[in-house]
Short mmCIF file of C-alpha atoms in Angstrom, two decimals:
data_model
loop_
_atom_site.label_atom_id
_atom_site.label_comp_id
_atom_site.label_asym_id
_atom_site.label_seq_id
_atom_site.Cartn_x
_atom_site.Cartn_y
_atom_site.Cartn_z
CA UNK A 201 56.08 -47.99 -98.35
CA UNK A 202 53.50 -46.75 -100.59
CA UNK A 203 50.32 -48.66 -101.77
CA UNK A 204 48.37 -48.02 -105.12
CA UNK A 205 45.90 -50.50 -103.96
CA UNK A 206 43.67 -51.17 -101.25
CA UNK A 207 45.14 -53.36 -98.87
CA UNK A 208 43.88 -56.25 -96.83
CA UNK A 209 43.64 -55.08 -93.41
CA UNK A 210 41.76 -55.91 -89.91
CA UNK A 211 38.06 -54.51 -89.64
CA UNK A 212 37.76 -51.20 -88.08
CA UNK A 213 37.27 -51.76 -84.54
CA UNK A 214 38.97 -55.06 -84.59
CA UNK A 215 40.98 -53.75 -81.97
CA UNK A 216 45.14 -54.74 -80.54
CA UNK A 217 46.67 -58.15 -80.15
CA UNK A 218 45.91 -59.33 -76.26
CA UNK A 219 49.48 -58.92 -75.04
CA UNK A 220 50.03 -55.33 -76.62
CA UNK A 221 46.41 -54.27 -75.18
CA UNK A 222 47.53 -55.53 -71.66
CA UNK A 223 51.02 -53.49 -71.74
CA UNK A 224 48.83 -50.64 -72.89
CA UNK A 225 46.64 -51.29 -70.22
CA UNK A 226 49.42 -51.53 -67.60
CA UNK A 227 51.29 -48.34 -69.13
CA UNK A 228 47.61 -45.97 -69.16
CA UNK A 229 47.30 -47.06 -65.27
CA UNK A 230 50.97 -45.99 -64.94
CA UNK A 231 50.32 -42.59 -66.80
CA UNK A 232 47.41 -41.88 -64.68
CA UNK A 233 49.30 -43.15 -61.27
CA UNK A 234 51.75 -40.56 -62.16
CA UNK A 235 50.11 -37.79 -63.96
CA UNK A 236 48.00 -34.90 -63.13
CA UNK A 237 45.75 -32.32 -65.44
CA UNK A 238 48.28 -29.56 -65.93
CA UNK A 239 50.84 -32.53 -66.71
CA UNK A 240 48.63 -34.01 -69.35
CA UNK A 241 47.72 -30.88 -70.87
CA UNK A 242 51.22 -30.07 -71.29
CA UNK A 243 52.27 -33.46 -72.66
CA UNK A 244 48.99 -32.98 -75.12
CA UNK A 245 50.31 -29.88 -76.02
CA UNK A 246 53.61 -31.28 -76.95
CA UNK A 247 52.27 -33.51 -78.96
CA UNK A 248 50.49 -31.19 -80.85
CA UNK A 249 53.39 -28.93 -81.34
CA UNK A 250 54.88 -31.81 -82.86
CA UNK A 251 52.69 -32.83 -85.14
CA UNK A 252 52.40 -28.79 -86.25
CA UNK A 253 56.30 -29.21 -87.01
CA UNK A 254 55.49 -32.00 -89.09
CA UNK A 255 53.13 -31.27 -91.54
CA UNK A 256 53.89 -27.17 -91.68
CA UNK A 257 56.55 -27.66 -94.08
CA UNK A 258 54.40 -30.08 -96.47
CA UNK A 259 52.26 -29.41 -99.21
CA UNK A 260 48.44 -30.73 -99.82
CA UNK A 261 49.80 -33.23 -102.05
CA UNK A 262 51.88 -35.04 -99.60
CA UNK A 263 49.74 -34.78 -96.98
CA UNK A 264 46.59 -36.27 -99.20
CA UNK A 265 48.78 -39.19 -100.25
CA UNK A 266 47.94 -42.13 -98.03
CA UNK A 267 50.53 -44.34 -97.34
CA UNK A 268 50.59 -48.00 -96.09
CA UNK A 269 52.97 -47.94 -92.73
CA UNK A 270 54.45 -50.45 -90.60
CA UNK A 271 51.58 -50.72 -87.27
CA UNK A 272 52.89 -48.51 -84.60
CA UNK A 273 51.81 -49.95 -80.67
CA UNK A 274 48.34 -48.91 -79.86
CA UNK A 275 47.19 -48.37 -83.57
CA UNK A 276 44.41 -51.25 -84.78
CA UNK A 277 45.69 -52.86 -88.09
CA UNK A 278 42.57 -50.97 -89.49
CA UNK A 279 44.23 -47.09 -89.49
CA UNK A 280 47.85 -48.56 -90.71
CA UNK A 281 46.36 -47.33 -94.95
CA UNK A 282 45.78 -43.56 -93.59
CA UNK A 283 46.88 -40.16 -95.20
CA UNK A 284 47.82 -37.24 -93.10
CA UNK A 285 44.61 -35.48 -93.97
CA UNK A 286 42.94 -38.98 -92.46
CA UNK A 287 45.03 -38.60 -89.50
CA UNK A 288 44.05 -35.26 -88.47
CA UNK A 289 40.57 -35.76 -89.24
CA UNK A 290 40.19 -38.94 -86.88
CA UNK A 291 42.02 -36.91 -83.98
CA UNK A 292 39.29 -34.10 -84.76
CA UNK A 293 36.14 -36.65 -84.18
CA UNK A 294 38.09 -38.31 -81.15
CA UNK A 295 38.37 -34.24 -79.47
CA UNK A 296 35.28 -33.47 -80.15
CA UNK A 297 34.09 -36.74 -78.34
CA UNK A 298 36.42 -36.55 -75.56
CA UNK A 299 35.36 -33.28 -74.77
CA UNK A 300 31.59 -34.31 -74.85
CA UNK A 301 32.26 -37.01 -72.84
CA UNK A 302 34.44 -34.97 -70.60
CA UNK A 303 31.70 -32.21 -70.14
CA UNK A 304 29.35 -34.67 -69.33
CA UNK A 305 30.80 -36.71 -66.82
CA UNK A 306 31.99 -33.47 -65.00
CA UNK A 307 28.44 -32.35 -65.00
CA UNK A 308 27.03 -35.64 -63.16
CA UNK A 309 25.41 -36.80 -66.60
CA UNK A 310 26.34 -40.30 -68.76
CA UNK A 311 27.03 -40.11 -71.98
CA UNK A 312 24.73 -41.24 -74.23
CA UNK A 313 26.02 -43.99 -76.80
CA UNK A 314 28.80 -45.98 -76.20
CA UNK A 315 32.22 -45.53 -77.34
CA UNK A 316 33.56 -47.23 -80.19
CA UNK A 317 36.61 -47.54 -82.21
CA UNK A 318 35.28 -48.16 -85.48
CA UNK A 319 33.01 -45.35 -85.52
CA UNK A 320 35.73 -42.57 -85.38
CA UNK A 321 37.61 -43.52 -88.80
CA UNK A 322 38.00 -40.75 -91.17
CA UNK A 323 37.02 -40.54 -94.71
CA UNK A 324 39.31 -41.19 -97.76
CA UNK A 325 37.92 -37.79 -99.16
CA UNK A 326 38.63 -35.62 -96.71
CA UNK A 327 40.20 -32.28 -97.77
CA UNK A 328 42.66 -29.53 -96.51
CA UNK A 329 39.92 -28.21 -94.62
CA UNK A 330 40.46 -30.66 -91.91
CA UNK A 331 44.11 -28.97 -90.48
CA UNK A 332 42.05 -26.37 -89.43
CA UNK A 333 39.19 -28.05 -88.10
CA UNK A 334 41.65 -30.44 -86.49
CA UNK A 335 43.27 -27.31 -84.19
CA UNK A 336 40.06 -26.18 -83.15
CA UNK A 337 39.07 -29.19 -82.05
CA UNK A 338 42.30 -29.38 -79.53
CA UNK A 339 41.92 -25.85 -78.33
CA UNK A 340 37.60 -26.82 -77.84
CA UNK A 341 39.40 -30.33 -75.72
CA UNK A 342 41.59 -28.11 -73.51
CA UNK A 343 39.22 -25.05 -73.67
CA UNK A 344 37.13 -27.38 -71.78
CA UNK A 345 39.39 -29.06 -69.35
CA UNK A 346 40.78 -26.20 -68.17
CA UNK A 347 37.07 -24.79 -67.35
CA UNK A 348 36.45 -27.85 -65.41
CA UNK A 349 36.00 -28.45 -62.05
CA UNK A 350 37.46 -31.58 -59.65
CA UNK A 351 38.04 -34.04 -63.54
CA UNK A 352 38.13 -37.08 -60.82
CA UNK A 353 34.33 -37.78 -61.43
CA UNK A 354 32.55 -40.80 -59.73
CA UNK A 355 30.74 -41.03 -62.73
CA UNK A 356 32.52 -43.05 -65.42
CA UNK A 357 31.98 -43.95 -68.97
CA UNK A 358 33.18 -46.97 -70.72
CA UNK A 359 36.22 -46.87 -72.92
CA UNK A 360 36.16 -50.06 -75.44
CA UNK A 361 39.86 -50.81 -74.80
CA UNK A 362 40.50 -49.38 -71.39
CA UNK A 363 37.26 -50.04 -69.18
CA UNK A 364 35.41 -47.40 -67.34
CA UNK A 365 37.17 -44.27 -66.63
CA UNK A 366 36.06 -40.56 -65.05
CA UNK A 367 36.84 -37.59 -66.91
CA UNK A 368 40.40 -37.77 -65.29
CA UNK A 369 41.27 -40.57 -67.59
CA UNK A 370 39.41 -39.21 -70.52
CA UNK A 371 41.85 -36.68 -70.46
CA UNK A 372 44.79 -38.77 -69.34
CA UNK A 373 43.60 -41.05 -72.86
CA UNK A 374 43.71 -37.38 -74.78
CA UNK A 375 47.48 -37.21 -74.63
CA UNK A 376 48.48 -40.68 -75.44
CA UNK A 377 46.24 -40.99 -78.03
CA UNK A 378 47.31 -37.80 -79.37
CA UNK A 379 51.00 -39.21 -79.40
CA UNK A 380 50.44 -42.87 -81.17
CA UNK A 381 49.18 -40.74 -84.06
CA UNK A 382 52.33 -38.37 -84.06
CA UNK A 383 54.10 -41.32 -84.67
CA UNK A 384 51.51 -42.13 -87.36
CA UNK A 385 52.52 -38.93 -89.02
CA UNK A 386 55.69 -39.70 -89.00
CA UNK A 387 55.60 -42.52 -91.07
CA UNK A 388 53.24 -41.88 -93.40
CA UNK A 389 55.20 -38.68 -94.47
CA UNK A 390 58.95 -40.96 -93.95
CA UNK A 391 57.10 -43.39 -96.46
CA UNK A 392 55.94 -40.88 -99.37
CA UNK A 393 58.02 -41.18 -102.64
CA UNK A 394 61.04 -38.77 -102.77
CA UNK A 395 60.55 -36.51 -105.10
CA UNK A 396 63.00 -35.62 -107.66
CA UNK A 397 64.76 -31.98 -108.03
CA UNK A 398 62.50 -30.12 -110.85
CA UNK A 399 59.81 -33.17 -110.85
#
């Protein structure tokens, strides 16, 4: 469905309904139970193949056009009014923080800051630039796992939504996160106007 106007929506940061964040919780621990680096990386990569797919065949126009979209699980009501160009660019500030958080922790260091959902929203005005900037942030995450040593760290840094985790479930988190905004993707693009033959 797509919105002229600014709609209504949750805060930024604002965060899932209780019993969605405890299946999400339940499904991460399940993921990480199950999972090991070269398994994540692959699923990341996936992922990221998939959202290449998506947006290769589409021009800037479509992918500047934000589009309101029905909440997908594990999306706060706050990123439902995104464009694709919004997409990418939040999954390039989340990579770049992952991996700093990532490097850190493997190093014996803590993180400065804490982490925060509502301070890795994109910008309305972000341009075509960000496609780009968005694949080298993936290949500076995995660049940087794959240089790591032993990822299950007994240092661990808070996650907002998931608790403390070592750079194990950073990484886990890279994968899952990078598939709830696939499905983003998805939508946004299903929900832009069809265009009309010579129009």
């Amino acid at each position: 469905m797509n919105q002229p106007t600014e709609p209504k929506l949750a805060p930024p940061g604002a965060g899932l309904p209780l019993p969605e964040l405890y299946i999400g919780r339940l499904l991460f621990a399940l993921r990480r139970w199950t999972g090991n680096r070269d398994t994540t990386t692959a699923q990341f990569q996936q992922e990221r193949e998939n959202i290449r797919h998506l947006i290769r065949a589409r021009d800037d126009e479509a992918l500047r056009q934000r589009v309101l979209i029905a909440r997908p699980p594990g999306l706060e009501d706050s990123s439902r009014y995104w464009s694709v160009w919004m997409t990418l660019d939040h999954l390039r500030i989340v990579h770049h923080e992952m991996a700093r958080i990532i490097g850190a922790l493997t190093k014996g260091v803590m993180p400065a800051g804490t982490a925060s959902t509502a301070a890795v929203k994109p910008t309305s005005t972000v341009t075509a630039g960000v496609v780009a900037d968005y694949e080298k942030s993936c290949d500076t995450l995995l660049e940087l796992v794959a240089a790591s040593g032993n990822l299950k760290t007994s240092l661990r840094f808070a996650h907002p939504w998931f608790g403390p985790l070592d750079a194990a479930g950073w990484h886990a988190l890279s994968a899952g996160h990078l598939r709830i905004h696939r499905v983003q993707i998805q939508r946004i693009l299903h929900g832009l106007p069809t265009r009309m033959p010579g129009g």
